[in-house]
């Protein structure tokens, strides 16, 4: 199950939920739960300052509830929380020439990759994140075609 909480209206909730559900299944974590929280820049800045010591807004933060086990997944049913700034996502979407919906889906994929135990300290490590973000974009495109 994926719970989506939003501080303001977000018209693509159902498709975001469907895409992240499908991506979890593709990544072997279909039975795991998570929460996606959609916030504004002041809220994510506050979280970023409190948890990472960075006094600036960011696009996405991930809060895993447990460390991954040897198979790569936490043993608990709930992976954790993904927090996405809709303000930052909108700016990034405009800068890259794509939709807010696509940006939010790729940020959710990025957050999910962190919840599954991955990090990106090197350029090589970014490969997994890029692959999962591309998978999410493809899943979004397929869901749009079916709609």
PDB file of C-alpha atoms in Angstrom:
ATOM      1  CA  UNK A   1       0.000   0.000   0.000  1.00  0.00           C
ATOM      2  CA  UNK A   2       1.100   3.532  -0.739  1.00  0.00           C
ATOM      3  CA  UNK A   3      -0.357   6.410   1.222  1.00  0.00           C
ATOM      4  CA  UNK A   4      -0.108   9.864  -0.333  1.00  0.00           C
ATOM      5  CA  UNK A   5      -0.442  12.907   1.904  1.00  0.00           C
ATOM      6  CA  UNK A   6      -0.511  16.390   0.395  1.00  0.00           C
ATOM      7  CA  UNK A   7      -0.504  19.843   1.956  1.00  0.00           C
ATOM      8  CA  UNK A   8      -2.272  21.207  -1.120  1.00  0.00           C
ATOM      9  CA  UNK A   9      -4.237  19.702  -4.003  1.00  0.00           C
ATOM     10  CA  UNK A  10      -2.259  17.472  -6.354  1.00  0.00           C
ATOM     11  CA  UNK A  11      -4.332  16.285  -9.336  1.00  0.00           C
ATOM     12  CA  UNK A  12      -2.218  13.241 -10.239  1.00  0.00           C
ATOM     13  CA  UNK A  13      -2.415  11.312  -6.950  1.00  0.00           C
ATOM     14  CA  UNK A  14      -3.965   8.157  -8.388  1.00  0.00           C
ATOM     15  CA  UNK A  15      -1.454   7.897 -11.215  1.00  0.00           C
ATOM     16  CA  UNK A  16       1.447   8.591  -8.825  1.00  0.00           C
ATOM     17  CA  UNK A  17       0.173   5.812  -6.589  1.00  0.00           C
ATOM     18  CA  UNK A  18      -0.231   3.426  -9.550  1.00  0.00           C
ATOM     19  CA  UNK A  19       3.237   4.155 -10.943  1.00  0.00           C
ATOM     20  CA  UNK A  20       5.021   3.765  -7.595  1.00  0.00           C
ATOM     21  CA  UNK A  21       3.051   0.576  -6.870  1.00  0.00           C
ATOM     22  CA  UNK A  22       4.133  -0.877 -10.229  1.00  0.00           C
ATOM     23  CA  UNK A  23       7.735   0.232  -9.699  1.00  0.00           C
ATOM     24  CA  UNK A  24       7.836  -1.393  -6.249  1.00  0.00           C
ATOM     25  CA  UNK A  25       6.637  -4.636  -7.846  1.00  0.00           C
ATOM     26  CA  UNK A  26       9.283  -4.426 -10.599  1.00  0.00           C
ATOM     27  CA  UNK A  27      11.960  -3.920  -7.949  1.00  0.00           C
ATOM     28  CA  UNK A  28      10.823  -6.915  -5.892  1.00  0.00           C
ATOM     29  CA  UNK A  29       9.293  -4.860  -3.089  1.00  0.00           C
ATOM     30  CA  UNK A  30       5.647  -5.150  -4.092  1.00  0.00           C
ATOM     31  CA  UNK A  31       4.550  -6.256  -0.633  1.00  0.00           C
ATOM     32  CA  UNK A  32       6.185  -3.271   1.091  1.00  0.00           C
ATOM     33  CA  UNK A  33       4.301  -0.152   2.178  1.00  0.00           C
ATOM     34  CA  UNK A  34       5.432   3.466   2.065  1.00  0.00           C
ATOM     35  CA  UNK A  35       4.140   6.989   2.471  1.00  0.00           C
ATOM     36  CA  UNK A  36       4.663   9.853   0.027  1.00  0.00           C
ATOM     37  CA  UNK A  37       4.248  13.328   1.492  1.00  0.00           C
ATOM     38  CA  UNK A  38       3.878  16.268  -0.908  1.00  0.00           C
ATOM     39  CA  UNK A  39       4.929  19.560   0.704  1.00  0.00           C
ATOM     40  CA  UNK A  40       6.039  23.096  -0.162  1.00  0.00           C
ATOM     41  CA  UNK A  41       9.555  24.563  -0.045  1.00  0.00           C
ATOM     42  CA  UNK A  42       9.299  26.022   3.493  1.00  0.00           C
ATOM     43  CA  UNK A  43       8.355  22.604   4.904  1.00  0.00           C
ATOM     44  CA  UNK A  44      11.055  20.646   3.075  1.00  0.00           C
ATOM     45  CA  UNK A  45      13.607  23.325   4.000  1.00  0.00           C
ATOM     46  CA  UNK A  46      12.663  22.840   7.651  1.00  0.00           C
ATOM     47  CA  UNK A  47      13.063  19.055   7.318  1.00  0.00           C
ATOM     48  CA  UNK A  48      16.320  19.392   5.400  1.00  0.00           C
ATOM     49  CA  UNK A  49      17.726  21.691   8.107  1.00  0.00           C
ATOM     50  CA  UNK A  50      16.587  19.426  10.958  1.00  0.00           C
ATOM     51  CA  UNK A  51      17.726  16.110   9.473  1.00  0.00           C
ATOM     52  CA  UNK A  52      20.595  16.943   7.141  1.00  0.00           C
ATOM     53  CA  UNK A  53      21.891  20.239   8.512  1.00  0.00           C
ATOM     54  CA  UNK A  54      21.274  21.994   5.184  1.00  0.00           C
ATOM     55  CA  UNK A  55      19.314  25.240   5.439  1.00  0.00           C
ATOM     56  CA  UNK A  56      17.804  25.180   1.954  1.00  0.00           C
ATOM     57  CA  UNK A  57      14.899  23.515   0.208  1.00  0.00           C
ATOM     58  CA  UNK A  58      15.588  20.323  -1.702  1.00  0.00           C
ATOM     59  CA  UNK A  59      13.522  18.248  -4.098  1.00  0.00           C
ATOM     60  CA  UNK A  60      13.154  14.951  -2.233  1.00  0.00           C
ATOM     61  CA  UNK A  61      14.007  13.471   1.161  1.00  0.00           C
ATOM     62  CA  UNK A  62      13.719   9.828   2.180  1.00  0.00           C
ATOM     63  CA  UNK A  63      13.248   8.486   5.673  1.00  0.00           C
ATOM     64  CA  UNK A  64      13.716   4.701   5.852  1.00  0.00           C
ATOM     65  CA  UNK A  65      12.179   3.003   8.871  1.00  0.00           C
ATOM     66  CA  UNK A  66      14.792   0.254   8.982  1.00  0.00           C
ATOM     67  CA  UNK A  67      18.114  -0.714   7.499  1.00  0.00           C
ATOM     68  CA  UNK A  68      18.039  -3.154   4.574  1.00  0.00           C
ATOM     69  CA  UNK A  69      18.596  -6.832   5.333  1.00  0.00           C
ATOM     70  CA  UNK A  70      20.994  -9.054   3.349  1.00  0.00           C
ATOM     71  CA  UNK A  71      18.457  -9.334   0.516  1.00  0.00           C
ATOM     72  CA  UNK A  72      18.366  -5.557   0.234  1.00  0.00           C
ATOM     73  CA  UNK A  73      14.964  -4.920   1.794  1.00  0.00           C
ATOM     74  CA  UNK A  74      14.058  -3.968   5.339  1.00  0.00           C
ATOM     75  CA  UNK A  75      12.356  -6.759   7.250  1.00  0.00           C
ATOM     76  CA  UNK A  76       9.548  -4.431   8.337  1.00  0.00           C
ATOM     77  CA  UNK A  77       6.478  -4.117   6.086  1.00  0.00           C
ATOM     78  CA  UNK A  78       6.688  -0.300   5.898  1.00  0.00           C
ATOM     79  CA  UNK A  79       9.755   0.943   4.003  1.00  0.00           C
ATOM     80  CA  UNK A  80       9.463   4.527   5.226  1.00  0.00           C
ATOM     81  CA  UNK A  81       8.504   7.970   3.995  1.00  0.00           C
ATOM     82  CA  UNK A  82       9.333   9.971   0.885  1.00  0.00           C
ATOM     83  CA  UNK A  83       8.890  13.746   1.135  1.00  0.00           C
ATOM     84  CA  UNK A  84       8.711  15.719  -2.124  1.00  0.00           C
ATOM     85  CA  UNK A  85       8.619  19.502  -2.497  1.00  0.00           C
ATOM     86  CA  UNK A  86       6.035  20.399  -5.136  1.00  0.00           C
ATOM     87  CA  UNK A  87       7.572  23.892  -5.385  1.00  0.00           C
ATOM     88  CA  UNK A  88      11.031  22.561  -6.216  1.00  0.00           C
ATOM     89  CA  UNK A  89       9.568  19.861  -8.450  1.00  0.00           C
ATOM     90  CA  UNK A  90       7.671  22.517 -10.439  1.00  0.00           C
ATOM     91  CA  UNK A  91      10.840  24.583 -10.954  1.00  0.00           C
ATOM     92  CA  UNK A  92      12.829  21.522 -12.000  1.00  0.00           C
ATOM     93  CA  UNK A  93      10.101  20.388 -14.400  1.00  0.00           C
ATOM     94  CA  UNK A  94       9.999  23.832 -16.031  1.00  0.00           C
ATOM     95  CA  UNK A  95      13.801  23.947 -16.309  1.00  0.00           C
ATOM     96  CA  UNK A  96      13.881  20.501 -17.933  1.00  0.00           C
ATOM     97  CA  UNK A  97      10.887  21.120 -20.180  1.00  0.00           C
ATOM     98  CA  UNK A  98       8.636  18.383 -18.886  1.00  0.00           C
ATOM     99  CA  UNK A  99       5.529  18.100 -16.724  1.00  0.00           C
ATOM    100  CA  UNK A 100       5.198  18.408 -12.977  1.00  0.00           C
ATOM    101  CA  UNK A 101       3.665  14.928 -12.981  1.00  0.00           C
ATOM    102  CA  UNK A 102       6.774  13.411 -14.590  1.00  0.00           C
ATOM    103  CA  UNK A 103       9.060  15.266 -12.184  1.00  0.00           C
ATOM    104  CA  UNK A 104       7.119  14.071  -9.131  1.00  0.00           C
ATOM    105  CA  UNK A 105       7.128  10.474 -10.408  1.00  0.00           C
ATOM    106  CA  UNK A 106      10.894  10.527 -10.977  1.00  0.00           C
ATOM    107  CA  UNK A 107      11.475  12.085  -7.548  1.00  0.00           C
ATOM    108  CA  UNK A 108       9.298   9.375  -5.988  1.00  0.00           C
ATOM    109  CA  UNK A 109      11.395   6.747  -7.800  1.00  0.00           C
ATOM    110  CA  UNK A 110      14.541   8.405  -6.468  1.00  0.00           C
ATOM    111  CA  UNK A 111      13.146   8.355  -2.941  1.00  0.00           C
ATOM    112  CA  UNK A 112      12.049   4.731  -3.279  1.00  0.00           C
ATOM    113  CA  UNK A 113      15.555   3.773  -4.394  1.00  0.00           C
ATOM    114  CA  UNK A 114      16.905   5.305  -1.173  1.00  0.00           C
ATOM    115  CA  UNK A 115      14.284   3.449   0.895  1.00  0.00           C
ATOM    116  CA  UNK A 116      15.507   0.217  -0.694  1.00  0.00           C
ATOM    117  CA  UNK A 117      18.968   0.862   0.731  1.00  0.00           C
ATOM    118  CA  UNK A 118      20.807   2.547  -2.141  1.00  0.00           C
ATOM    119  CA  UNK A 119      22.811   5.759  -1.992  1.00  0.00           C
ATOM    120  CA  UNK A 120      24.693   7.786  -4.603  1.00  0.00           C
ATOM    121  CA  UNK A 121      28.094   8.841  -3.273  1.00  0.00           C
ATOM    122  CA  UNK A 122      29.732   8.257  -6.685  1.00  0.00           C
ATOM    123  CA  UNK A 123      28.799   8.740 -10.321  1.00  0.00           C
ATOM    124  CA  UNK A 124      28.705   4.953 -10.731  1.00  0.00           C
ATOM    125  CA  UNK A 125      26.195   4.632  -7.891  1.00  0.00           C
ATOM    126  CA  UNK A 126      23.884   7.075  -9.684  1.00  0.00           C
ATOM    127  CA  UNK A 127      23.253   4.386 -12.332  1.00  0.00           C
ATOM    128  CA  UNK A 128      20.705   2.558 -10.166  1.00  0.00           C
ATOM    129  CA  UNK A 129      18.865   5.806  -9.460  1.00  0.00           C
ATOM    130  CA  UNK A 130      18.774   6.790 -13.136  1.00  0.00           C
ATOM    131  CA  UNK A 131      17.551   3.332 -14.132  1.00  0.00           C
ATOM    132  CA  UNK A 132      14.729   3.403 -11.573  1.00  0.00           C
ATOM    133  CA  UNK A 133      13.769   6.949 -12.552  1.00  0.00           C
ATOM    134  CA  UNK A 134      13.635   5.875 -16.220  1.00  0.00           C
ATOM    135  CA  UNK A 135      11.495   2.871 -15.250  1.00  0.00           C
ATOM    136  CA  UNK A 136       9.094   5.188 -13.423  1.00  0.00           C
ATOM    137  CA  UNK A 137       8.906   7.522 -16.428  1.00  0.00           C
ATOM    138  CA  UNK A 138       8.102   4.561 -18.696  1.00  0.00           C
ATOM    139  CA  UNK A 139       5.428   3.329 -16.284  1.00  0.00           C
ATOM    140  CA  UNK A 140       3.904   6.814 -16.233  1.00  0.00           C
ATOM    141  CA  UNK A 141       3.836   6.923 -20.033  1.00  0.00           C
ATOM    142  CA  UNK A 142       2.115   3.521 -20.187  1.00  0.00           C
ATOM    143  CA  UNK A 143      -0.467   4.609 -17.611  1.00  0.00           C
ATOM    144  CA  UNK A 144      -1.177   7.771 -19.631  1.00  0.00           C
ATOM    145  CA  UNK A 145      -1.679   5.695 -22.781  1.00  0.00           C
ATOM    146  CA  UNK A 146      -4.236   3.502 -21.015  1.00  0.00           C
ATOM    147  CA  UNK A 147      -6.154   6.498 -19.640  1.00  0.00           C
TER     148      UNK A 147
END
